[in-house]
mmCIF file of C-alpha atoms in Angstrom:
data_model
loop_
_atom_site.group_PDB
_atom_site.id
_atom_site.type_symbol
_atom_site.label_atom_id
_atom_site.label_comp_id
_atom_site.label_asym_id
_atom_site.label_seq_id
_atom_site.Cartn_x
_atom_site.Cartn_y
_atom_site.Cartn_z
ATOM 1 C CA UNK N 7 -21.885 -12.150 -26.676
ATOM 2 C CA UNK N 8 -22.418 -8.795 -27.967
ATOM 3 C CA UNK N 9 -22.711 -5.915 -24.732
ATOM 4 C CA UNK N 10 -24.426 -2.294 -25.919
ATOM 5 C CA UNK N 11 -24.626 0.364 -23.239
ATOM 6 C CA UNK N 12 -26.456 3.322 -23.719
ATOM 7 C CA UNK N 13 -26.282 7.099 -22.464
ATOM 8 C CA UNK N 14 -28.221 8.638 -20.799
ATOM 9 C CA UNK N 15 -31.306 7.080 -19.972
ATOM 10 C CA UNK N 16 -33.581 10.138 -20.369
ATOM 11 C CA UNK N 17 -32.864 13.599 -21.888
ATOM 12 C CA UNK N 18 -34.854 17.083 -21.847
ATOM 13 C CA UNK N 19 -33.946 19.656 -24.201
ATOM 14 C CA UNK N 20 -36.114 22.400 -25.155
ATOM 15 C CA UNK N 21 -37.779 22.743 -29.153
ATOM 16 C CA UNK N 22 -34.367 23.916 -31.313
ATOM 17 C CA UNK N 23 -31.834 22.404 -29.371
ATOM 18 C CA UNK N 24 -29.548 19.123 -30.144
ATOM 19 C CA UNK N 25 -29.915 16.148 -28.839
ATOM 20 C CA UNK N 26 -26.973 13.956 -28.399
ATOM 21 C CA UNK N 27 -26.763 9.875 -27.705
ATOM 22 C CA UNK N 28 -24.215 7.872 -27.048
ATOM 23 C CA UNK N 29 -23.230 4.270 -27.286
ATOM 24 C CA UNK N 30 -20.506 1.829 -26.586
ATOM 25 C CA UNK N 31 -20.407 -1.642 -27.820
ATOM 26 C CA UNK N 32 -18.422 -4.391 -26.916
ATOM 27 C CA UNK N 33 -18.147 -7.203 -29.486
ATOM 28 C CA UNK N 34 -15.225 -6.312 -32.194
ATOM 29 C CA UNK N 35 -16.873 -8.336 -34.687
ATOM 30 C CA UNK N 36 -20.069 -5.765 -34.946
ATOM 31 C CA UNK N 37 -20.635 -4.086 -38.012
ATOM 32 C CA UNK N 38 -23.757 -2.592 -38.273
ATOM 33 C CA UNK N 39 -25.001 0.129 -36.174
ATOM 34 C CA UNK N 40 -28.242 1.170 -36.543
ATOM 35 C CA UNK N 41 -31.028 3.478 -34.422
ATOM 36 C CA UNK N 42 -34.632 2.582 -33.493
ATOM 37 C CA UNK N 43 -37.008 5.282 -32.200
ATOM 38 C CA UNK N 44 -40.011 4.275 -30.299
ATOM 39 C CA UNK N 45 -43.055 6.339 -29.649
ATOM 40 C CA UNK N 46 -45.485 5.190 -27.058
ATOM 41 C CA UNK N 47 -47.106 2.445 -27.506
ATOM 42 C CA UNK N 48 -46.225 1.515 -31.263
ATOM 43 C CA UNK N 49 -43.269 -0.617 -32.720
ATOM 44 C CA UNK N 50 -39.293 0.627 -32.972
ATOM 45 C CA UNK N 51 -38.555 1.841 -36.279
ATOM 46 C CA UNK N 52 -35.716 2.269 -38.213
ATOM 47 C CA UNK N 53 -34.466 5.871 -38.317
ATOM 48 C CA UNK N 54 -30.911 5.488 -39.486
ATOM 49 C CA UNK N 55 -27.986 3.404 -39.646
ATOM 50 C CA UNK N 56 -24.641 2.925 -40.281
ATOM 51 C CA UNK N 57 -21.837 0.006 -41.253
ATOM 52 C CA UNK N 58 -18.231 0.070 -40.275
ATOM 53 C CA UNK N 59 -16.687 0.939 -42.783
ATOM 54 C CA UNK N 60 -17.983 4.572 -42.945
ATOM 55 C CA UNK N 61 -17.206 7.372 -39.720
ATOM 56 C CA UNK N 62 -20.581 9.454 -40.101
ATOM 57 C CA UNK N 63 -23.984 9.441 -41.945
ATOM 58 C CA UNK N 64 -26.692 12.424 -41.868
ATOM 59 C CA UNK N 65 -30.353 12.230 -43.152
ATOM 60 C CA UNK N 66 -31.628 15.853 -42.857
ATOM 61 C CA UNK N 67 -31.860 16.842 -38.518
ATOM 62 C CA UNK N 68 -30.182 13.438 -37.738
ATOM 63 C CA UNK N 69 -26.394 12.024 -37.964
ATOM 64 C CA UNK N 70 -25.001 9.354 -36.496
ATOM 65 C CA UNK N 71 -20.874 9.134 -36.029
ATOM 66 C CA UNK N 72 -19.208 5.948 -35.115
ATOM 67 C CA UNK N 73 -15.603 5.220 -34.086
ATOM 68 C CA UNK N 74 -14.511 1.472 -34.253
ATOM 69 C CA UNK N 75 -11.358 2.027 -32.588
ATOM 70 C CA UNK N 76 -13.067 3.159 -29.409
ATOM 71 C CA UNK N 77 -16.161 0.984 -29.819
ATOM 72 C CA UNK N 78 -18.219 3.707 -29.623
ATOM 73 C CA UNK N 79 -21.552 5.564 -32.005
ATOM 74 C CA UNK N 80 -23.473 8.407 -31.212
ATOM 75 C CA UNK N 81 -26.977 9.619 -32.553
ATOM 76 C CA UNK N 82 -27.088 13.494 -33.223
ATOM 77 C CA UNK N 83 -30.634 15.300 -33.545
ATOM 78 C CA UNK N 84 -30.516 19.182 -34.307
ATOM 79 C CA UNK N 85 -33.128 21.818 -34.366
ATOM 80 C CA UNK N 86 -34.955 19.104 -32.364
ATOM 81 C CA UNK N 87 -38.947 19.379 -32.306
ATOM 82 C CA UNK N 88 -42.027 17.880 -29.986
ATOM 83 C CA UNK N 89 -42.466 15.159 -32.437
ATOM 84 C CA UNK N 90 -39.051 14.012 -31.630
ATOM 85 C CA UNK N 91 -40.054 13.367 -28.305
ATOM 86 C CA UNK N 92 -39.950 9.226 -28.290
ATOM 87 C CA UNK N 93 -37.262 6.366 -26.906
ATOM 88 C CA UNK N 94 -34.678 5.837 -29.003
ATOM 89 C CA UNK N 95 -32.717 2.568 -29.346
ATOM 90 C CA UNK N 96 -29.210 1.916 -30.663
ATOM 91 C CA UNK N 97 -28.322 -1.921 -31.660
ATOM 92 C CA UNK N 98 -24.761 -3.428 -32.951
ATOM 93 C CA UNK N 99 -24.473 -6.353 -34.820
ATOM 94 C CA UNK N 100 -22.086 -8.387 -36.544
ATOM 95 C CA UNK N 101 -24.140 -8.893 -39.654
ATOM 96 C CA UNK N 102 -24.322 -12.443 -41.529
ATOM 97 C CA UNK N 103 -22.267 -14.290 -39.109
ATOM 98 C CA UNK N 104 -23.300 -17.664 -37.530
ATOM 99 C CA UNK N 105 -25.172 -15.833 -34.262
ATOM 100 C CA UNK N 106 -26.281 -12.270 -36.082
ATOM 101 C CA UNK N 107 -29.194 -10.883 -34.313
ATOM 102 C CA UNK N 108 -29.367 -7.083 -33.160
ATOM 103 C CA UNK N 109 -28.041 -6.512 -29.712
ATOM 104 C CA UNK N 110 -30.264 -3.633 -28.167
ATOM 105 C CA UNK N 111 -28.856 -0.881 -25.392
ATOM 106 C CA UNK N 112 -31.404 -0.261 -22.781
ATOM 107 C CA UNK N 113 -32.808 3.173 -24.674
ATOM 108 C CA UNK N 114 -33.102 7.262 -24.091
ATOM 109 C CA UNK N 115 -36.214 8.517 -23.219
ATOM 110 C CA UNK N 116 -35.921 11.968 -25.415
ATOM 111 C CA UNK N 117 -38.390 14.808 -24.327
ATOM 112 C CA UNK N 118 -38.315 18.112 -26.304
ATOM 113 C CA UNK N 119 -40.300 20.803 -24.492
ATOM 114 C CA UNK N 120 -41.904 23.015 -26.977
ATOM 115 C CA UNK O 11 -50.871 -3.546 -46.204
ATOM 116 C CA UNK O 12 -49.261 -4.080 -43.081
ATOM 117 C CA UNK O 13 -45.335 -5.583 -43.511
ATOM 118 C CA UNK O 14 -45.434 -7.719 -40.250
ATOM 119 C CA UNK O 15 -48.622 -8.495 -38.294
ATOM 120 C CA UNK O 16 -49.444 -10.036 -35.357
ATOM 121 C CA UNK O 17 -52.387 -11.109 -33.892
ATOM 122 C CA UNK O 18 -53.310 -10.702 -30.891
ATOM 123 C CA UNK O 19 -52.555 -7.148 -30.118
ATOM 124 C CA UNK O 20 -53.526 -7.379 -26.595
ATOM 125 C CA UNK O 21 -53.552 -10.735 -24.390
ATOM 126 C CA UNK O 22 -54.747 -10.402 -20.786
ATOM 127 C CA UNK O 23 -54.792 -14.066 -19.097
ATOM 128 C CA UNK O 24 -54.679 -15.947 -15.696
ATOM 129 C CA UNK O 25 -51.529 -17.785 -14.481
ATOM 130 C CA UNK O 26 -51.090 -21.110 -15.534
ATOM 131 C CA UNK O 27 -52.689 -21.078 -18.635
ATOM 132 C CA UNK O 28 -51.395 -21.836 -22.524
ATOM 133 C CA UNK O 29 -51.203 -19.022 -25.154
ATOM 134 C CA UNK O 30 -49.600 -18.995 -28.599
ATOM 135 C CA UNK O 31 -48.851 -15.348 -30.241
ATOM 136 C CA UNK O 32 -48.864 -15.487 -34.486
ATOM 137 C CA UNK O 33 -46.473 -13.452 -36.730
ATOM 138 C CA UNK O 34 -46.390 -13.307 -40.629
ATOM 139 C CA UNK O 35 -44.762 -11.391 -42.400
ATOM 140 C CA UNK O 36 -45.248 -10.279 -46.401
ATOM 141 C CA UNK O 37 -41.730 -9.011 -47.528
ATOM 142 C CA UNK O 38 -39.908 -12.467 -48.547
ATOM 143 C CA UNK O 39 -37.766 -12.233 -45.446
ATOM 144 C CA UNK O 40 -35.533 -15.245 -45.059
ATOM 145 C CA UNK O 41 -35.358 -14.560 -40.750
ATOM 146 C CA UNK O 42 -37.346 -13.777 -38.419
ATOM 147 C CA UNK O 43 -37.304 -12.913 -34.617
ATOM 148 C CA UNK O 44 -38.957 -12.900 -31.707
ATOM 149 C CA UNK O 45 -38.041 -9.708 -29.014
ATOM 150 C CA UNK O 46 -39.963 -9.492 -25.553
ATOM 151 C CA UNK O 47 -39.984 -5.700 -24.277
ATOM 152 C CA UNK O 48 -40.233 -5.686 -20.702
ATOM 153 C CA UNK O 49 -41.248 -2.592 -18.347
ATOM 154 C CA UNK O 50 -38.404 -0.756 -18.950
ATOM 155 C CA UNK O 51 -38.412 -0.742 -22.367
ATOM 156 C CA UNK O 52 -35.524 -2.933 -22.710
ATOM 157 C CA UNK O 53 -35.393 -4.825 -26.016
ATOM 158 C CA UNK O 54 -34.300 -8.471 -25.480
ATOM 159 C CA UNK O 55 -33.898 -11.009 -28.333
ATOM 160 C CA UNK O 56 -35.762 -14.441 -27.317
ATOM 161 C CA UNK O 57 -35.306 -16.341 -30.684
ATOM 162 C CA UNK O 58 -33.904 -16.283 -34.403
ATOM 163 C CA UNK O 59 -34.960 -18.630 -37.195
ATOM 164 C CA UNK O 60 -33.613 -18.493 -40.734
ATOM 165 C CA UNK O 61 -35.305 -20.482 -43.364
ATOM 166 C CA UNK O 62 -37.459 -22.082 -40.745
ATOM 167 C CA UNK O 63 -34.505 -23.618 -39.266
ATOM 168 C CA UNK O 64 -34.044 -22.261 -35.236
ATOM 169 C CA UNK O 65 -30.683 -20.669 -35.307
ATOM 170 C CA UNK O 66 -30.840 -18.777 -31.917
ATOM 171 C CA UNK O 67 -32.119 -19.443 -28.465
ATOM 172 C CA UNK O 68 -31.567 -16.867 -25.852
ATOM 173 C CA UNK O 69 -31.204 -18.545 -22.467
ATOM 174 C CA UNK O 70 -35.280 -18.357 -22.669
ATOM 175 C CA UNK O 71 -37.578 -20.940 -19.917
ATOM 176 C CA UNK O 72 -38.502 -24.164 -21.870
ATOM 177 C CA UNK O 73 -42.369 -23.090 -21.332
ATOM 178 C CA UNK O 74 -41.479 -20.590 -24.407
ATOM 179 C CA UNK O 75 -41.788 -22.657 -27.994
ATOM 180 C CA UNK O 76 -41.515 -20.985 -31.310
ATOM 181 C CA UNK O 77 -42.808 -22.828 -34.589
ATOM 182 C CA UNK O 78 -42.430 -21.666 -37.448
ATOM 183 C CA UNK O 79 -44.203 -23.417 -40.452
ATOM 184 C CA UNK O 80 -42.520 -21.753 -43.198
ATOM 185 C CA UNK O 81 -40.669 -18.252 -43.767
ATOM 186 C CA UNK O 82 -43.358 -16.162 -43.745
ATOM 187 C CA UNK O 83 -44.712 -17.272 -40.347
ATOM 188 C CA UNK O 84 -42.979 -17.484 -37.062
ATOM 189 C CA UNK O 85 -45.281 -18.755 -33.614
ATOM 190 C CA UNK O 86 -44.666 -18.276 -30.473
ATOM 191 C CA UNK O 87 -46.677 -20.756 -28.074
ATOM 192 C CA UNK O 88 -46.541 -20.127 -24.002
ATOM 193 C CA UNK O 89 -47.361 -22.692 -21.334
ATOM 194 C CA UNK O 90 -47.909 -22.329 -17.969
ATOM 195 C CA UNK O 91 -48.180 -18.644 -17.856
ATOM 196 C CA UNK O 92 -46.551 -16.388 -14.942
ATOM 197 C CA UNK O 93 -46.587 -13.505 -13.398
ATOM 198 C CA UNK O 94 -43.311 -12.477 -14.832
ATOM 199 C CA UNK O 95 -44.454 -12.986 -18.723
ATOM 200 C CA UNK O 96 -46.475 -9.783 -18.360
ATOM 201 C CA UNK O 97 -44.501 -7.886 -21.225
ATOM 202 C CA UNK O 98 -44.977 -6.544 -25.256
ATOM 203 C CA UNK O 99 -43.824 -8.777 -27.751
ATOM 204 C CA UNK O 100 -42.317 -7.869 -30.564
ATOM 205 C CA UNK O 101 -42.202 -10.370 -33.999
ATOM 206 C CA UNK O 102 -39.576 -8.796 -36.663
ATOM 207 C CA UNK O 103 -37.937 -10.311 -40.018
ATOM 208 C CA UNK O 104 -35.009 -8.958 -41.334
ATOM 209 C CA UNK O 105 -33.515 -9.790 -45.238
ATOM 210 C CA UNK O 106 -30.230 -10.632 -43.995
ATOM 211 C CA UNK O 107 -29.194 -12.248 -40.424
ATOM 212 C CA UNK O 108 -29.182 -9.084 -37.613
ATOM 213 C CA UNK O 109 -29.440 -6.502 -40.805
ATOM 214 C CA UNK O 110 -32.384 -4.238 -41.478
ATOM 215 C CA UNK O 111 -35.267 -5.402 -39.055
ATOM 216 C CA UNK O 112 -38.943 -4.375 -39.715
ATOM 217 C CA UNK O 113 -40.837 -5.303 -36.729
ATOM 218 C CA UNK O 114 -44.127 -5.745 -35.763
ATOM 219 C CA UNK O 115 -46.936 -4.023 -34.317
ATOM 220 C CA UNK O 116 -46.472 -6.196 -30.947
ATOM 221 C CA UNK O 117 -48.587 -8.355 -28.607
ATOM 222 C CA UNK O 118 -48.885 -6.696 -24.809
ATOM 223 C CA UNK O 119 -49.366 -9.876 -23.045
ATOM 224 C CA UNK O 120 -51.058 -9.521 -19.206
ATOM 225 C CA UNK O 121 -50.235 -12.204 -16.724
ATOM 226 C CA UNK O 122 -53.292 -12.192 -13.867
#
């Protein structure tokens, strides 16, 4: 089955900086790629995502890149802000086969210091 | 009017005994899921139905049975409760198989 590891498990940056996420996936036959964020104590929610056939998104502060040749995706935050501060999940799937469900990586605890 | 809802929010409850969770959901999803969320926030898929119909079972202890009475609903009954249970449970539906999940509020269940 699908494999998603995640980097790094916690990040501080201070108010303005970027934030940068990475993750690897193992399963050739994922095509979707999207990002949960998490704030404490509520549900994951949808913040972006992308398919395989495209190398980069952005939606305002955040981007996400992903290169299928190296199995790899990456969340990008800029000008980050204290209400960024949360755990953020990436997920892979290979969408509307037989065994689709979202594969989670193990999540970044992101802390931006004001 | 909340997408996906489950009831309880919070569970606390002694080893041994039987709970059941309840999801519905109000967006004409045809799958739904159920996620446990242990301590360290890691997000592990437990089961998949589409259509009612159980399409994925995750290596999860027999003691774990879903039901799910038609598309908008999706159970999640728990015998013989232990220690290790103690987690938040998260219900989600999705339009299309692994695409474009909306999950719920979750159920932090509390194993005495």
């Amino acid at each position: 089955g699908e494999n998603v590891e995640q980097h790094p498990s916690t990040l501080s940056v201070q108010e303005g900086d970027s934030a940068v996420i990475k993750c690897t996936y193992s399963d050739s036959a994922s095509n979707y790629f999207p990002w949960y964020k998490q704030e404490l104590g509520k549900r994951p929610q949808l913040i972006i995502d992308i398919r395989s056939n495209v190398g980069e998104k952005k939606d305002q502060r955040i981007a996400v890149t992903l290169n299928k040749t190296a199995k790899h995706f990456s969340l990008h935050i800029t000008e980050t802000q204290p209400e960024d501060s949360a755990v953020y999940f990436c997920a892979a799937s290979p969408v509307n086969s037989g065994y689709s469900t979202l594969t989670f990586g193990k999540g970044t605890m992101l802390l931006v210091s004001p | 009017d909340t997408a996906v809802s489950q009831t309880p929010k919070y569970l606390v409850t002694q080893m041994g005994n039987d709970k059941s969770i309840k999801c519905e959901q109000n967006l004409g999803h045809d799958t739904m899921y159920w996620y446990k969320q242990d301590s360290k926030k890691f997000l592990k898929i437990m089961f998949s139905y589409n259509n009612k119909e159980l399409i994925i079972n995750e290596t999860v202890p027999n003691r774990f049975s879903p039901k799910s009475p038609d598309k908008a609903h999706l159970n999640l009954h728990i015998n013989s409760l232990e220690l290790g249970d103690s987690a938040v449970y998260f219900c989600a539906s999705s339009p299309l198989l692994g695409h474009g999940y909306t999950f719920g509020s979750g159920t932090r269940l509390t194993v005495v």
